[in-house]
């Protein structure tokens, strides 16, 4: 809530108005100068985050929890030392310990990295950078690129892959790249930052970028943000005082019920580095409630977890991609693809198109994955996720009456197979 989904989404809302104002002229609204006040936005955002924190605090209190503020460090499998903000310490004795410390933004080891920000700082900038470089090609990079481009910054994304958003559907990634570029964002693909240096003359930063051919260019920027991923937050937790083991990326290793190698220590959320999404951490927490408090062991269910990237327009997905199906599925898949210009864009003059895609098992007709880039895609995909979780087949989609006129109805009117693909896997999904 403090440095994650909620404040980011509020900034996405704020940044989207620039495009909305421009689009409104196609619907008869006159052009008018609209100044933007970032400080006002940040103050309102902070107040809302504070309100939500208060709600969570009251929920803890009303549920009977003892709330202890401070820095916790495990002393042994049943003891945690807490250092309060004033420096005093106390030791808590407990039957079980849950580690849910999340993750921290990661900066790669390149010259000048200490001069750069992460998304944590990007959520609290005091003024809009005139020029901004964002290093990374994941969802944080494209989301913050859209945010600050919407605020008026000239934004450069430095992405080491040929497309942003590795792991998402290939056709969706291609469209996201096109949309980023159409909104004036400079995307340097197959590129890496080589060094960052302080520009003493301007007070800004000189960001040296190595392109795919090895040639280097220097981008002068007010800000440089690293959006190069997050790592589990395990530093100085006292895990060495237990049998807890760390795996790849320093994630805490847990079994099928989120228990570590130390029987009294459990872990969930980003610190175990499975699926880094708030709703997933909540689901894991509910599983632990059943396992620890109710004595009914319950394994987390990671099937058909929907997710969204709040680029502009957003991308949303549930299930497996076409490439994942080809590599892991047995038999054949039918792929349905629909691209169209959203109705709103016909009058606004905006050239952006939407994309919808279904990946279907050819034999059973079960829908294995759904993917969309376009307005309202996260809201649409949440409903699609329920259908896939329930095991819906393509015939269920086909027999469902659409809501007209809407983009969502395209998911239930796709009748023509774009392609049938032979898969390489050995496991039926």
PDB file of N, CA, C and O in Angstrom, residues 356 372 380 403 406-412:
ATOM      1  N   UNK A 356      -7.186  -8.995 -28.439  1.00  0.00           N
ATOM      2  CA  UNK A 356      -7.708 -10.043 -27.560  1.00  0.00           C
ATOM      3  C   UNK A 356      -7.263 -11.386 -28.105  1.00  0.00           C
ATOM      4  O   UNK A 356      -7.192 -11.588 -29.316  1.00  0.00           O
ATOM      5  N   UNK A 372      -5.177  -9.773 -23.203  1.00  0.00           N
ATOM      6  CA  UNK A 372      -5.777  -8.579 -23.792  1.00  0.00           C
ATOM      7  C   UNK A 372      -4.899  -7.363 -23.562  1.00  0.00           C
ATOM      8  O   UNK A 372      -4.336  -7.181 -22.493  1.00  0.00           O
ATOM      9  N   UNK A 380     -11.977  -6.457 -17.309  1.00  0.00           N
ATOM     10  CA  UNK A 380     -12.518  -7.550 -18.117  1.00  0.00           C
ATOM     11  C   UNK A 380     -11.878  -8.877 -17.724  1.00  0.00           C
ATOM     12  O   UNK A 380     -12.556  -9.904 -17.564  1.00  0.00           O
ATOM     13  N   UNK A 403     -22.238  -8.353 -24.178  1.00  0.00           N
ATOM     14  CA  UNK A 403     -22.792  -7.039 -23.852  1.00  0.00           C
ATOM     15  C   UNK A 403     -22.406  -6.093 -24.985  1.00  0.00           C
ATOM     16  O   UNK A 403     -21.223  -5.891 -25.253  1.00  0.00           O
ATOM     17  N   UNK A 406     -19.512  -3.229 -26.507  1.00  0.00           N
ATOM     18  CA  UNK A 406     -18.427  -3.256 -25.531  1.00  0.00           C
ATOM     19  C   UNK A 406     -17.240  -3.967 -26.157  1.00  0.00           C
ATOM     20  O   UNK A 406     -17.387  -4.732 -27.110  1.00  0.00           O
ATOM     21  N   UNK A 407     -16.068  -3.701 -25.605  1.00  0.00           N
ATOM     22  CA  UNK A 407     -14.891  -4.455 -26.034  1.00  0.00           C
ATOM     23  C   UNK A 407     -14.970  -5.883 -25.513  1.00  0.00           C
ATOM     24  O   UNK A 407     -14.549  -6.830 -26.181  1.00  0.00           O
ATOM     25  N   UNK A 408     -15.520  -6.058 -24.301  1.00  0.00           N
ATOM     26  CA  UNK A 408     -15.558  -7.367 -23.659  1.00  0.00           C
ATOM     27  C   UNK A 408     -16.288  -8.405 -24.495  1.00  0.00           C
ATOM     28  O   UNK A 408     -15.964  -9.598 -24.441  1.00  0.00           O
ATOM     29  N   UNK A 409     -17.260  -7.973 -25.279  1.00  0.00           N
ATOM     30  CA  UNK A 409     -18.046  -8.943 -26.042  1.00  0.00           C
ATOM     31  C   UNK A 409     -17.208  -9.686 -27.074  1.00  0.00           C
ATOM     32  O   UNK A 409     -17.584 -10.779 -27.531  1.00  0.00           O
ATOM     33  N   UNK A 410     -16.053  -9.114 -27.447  1.00  0.00           N
ATOM     34  CA  UNK A 410     -15.207  -9.781 -28.435  1.00  0.00           C
ATOM     35  C   UNK A 410     -14.726 -11.138 -27.926  1.00  0.00           C
ATOM     36  O   UNK A 410     -14.470 -12.047 -28.709  1.00  0.00           O
ATOM     37  N   UNK A 411     -14.601 -11.280 -26.597  1.00  0.00           N
ATOM     38  CA  UNK A 411     -14.155 -12.561 -26.044  1.00  0.00           C
ATOM     39  C   UNK A 411     -15.180 -13.675 -26.279  1.00  0.00           C
ATOM     40  O   UNK A 411     -14.830 -14.853 -26.218  1.00  0.00           O
ATOM     41  N   UNK A 412     -16.434 -13.328 -26.489  1.00  0.00           N
ATOM     42  CA  UNK A 412     -17.458 -14.366 -26.696  1.00  0.00           C
ATOM     43  C   UNK A 412     -17.962 -14.399 -28.135  1.00  0.00           C
ATOM     44  O   UNK A 412     -18.949 -15.076 -28.438  1.00  0.00           O
TER      45      UNK A 412
END
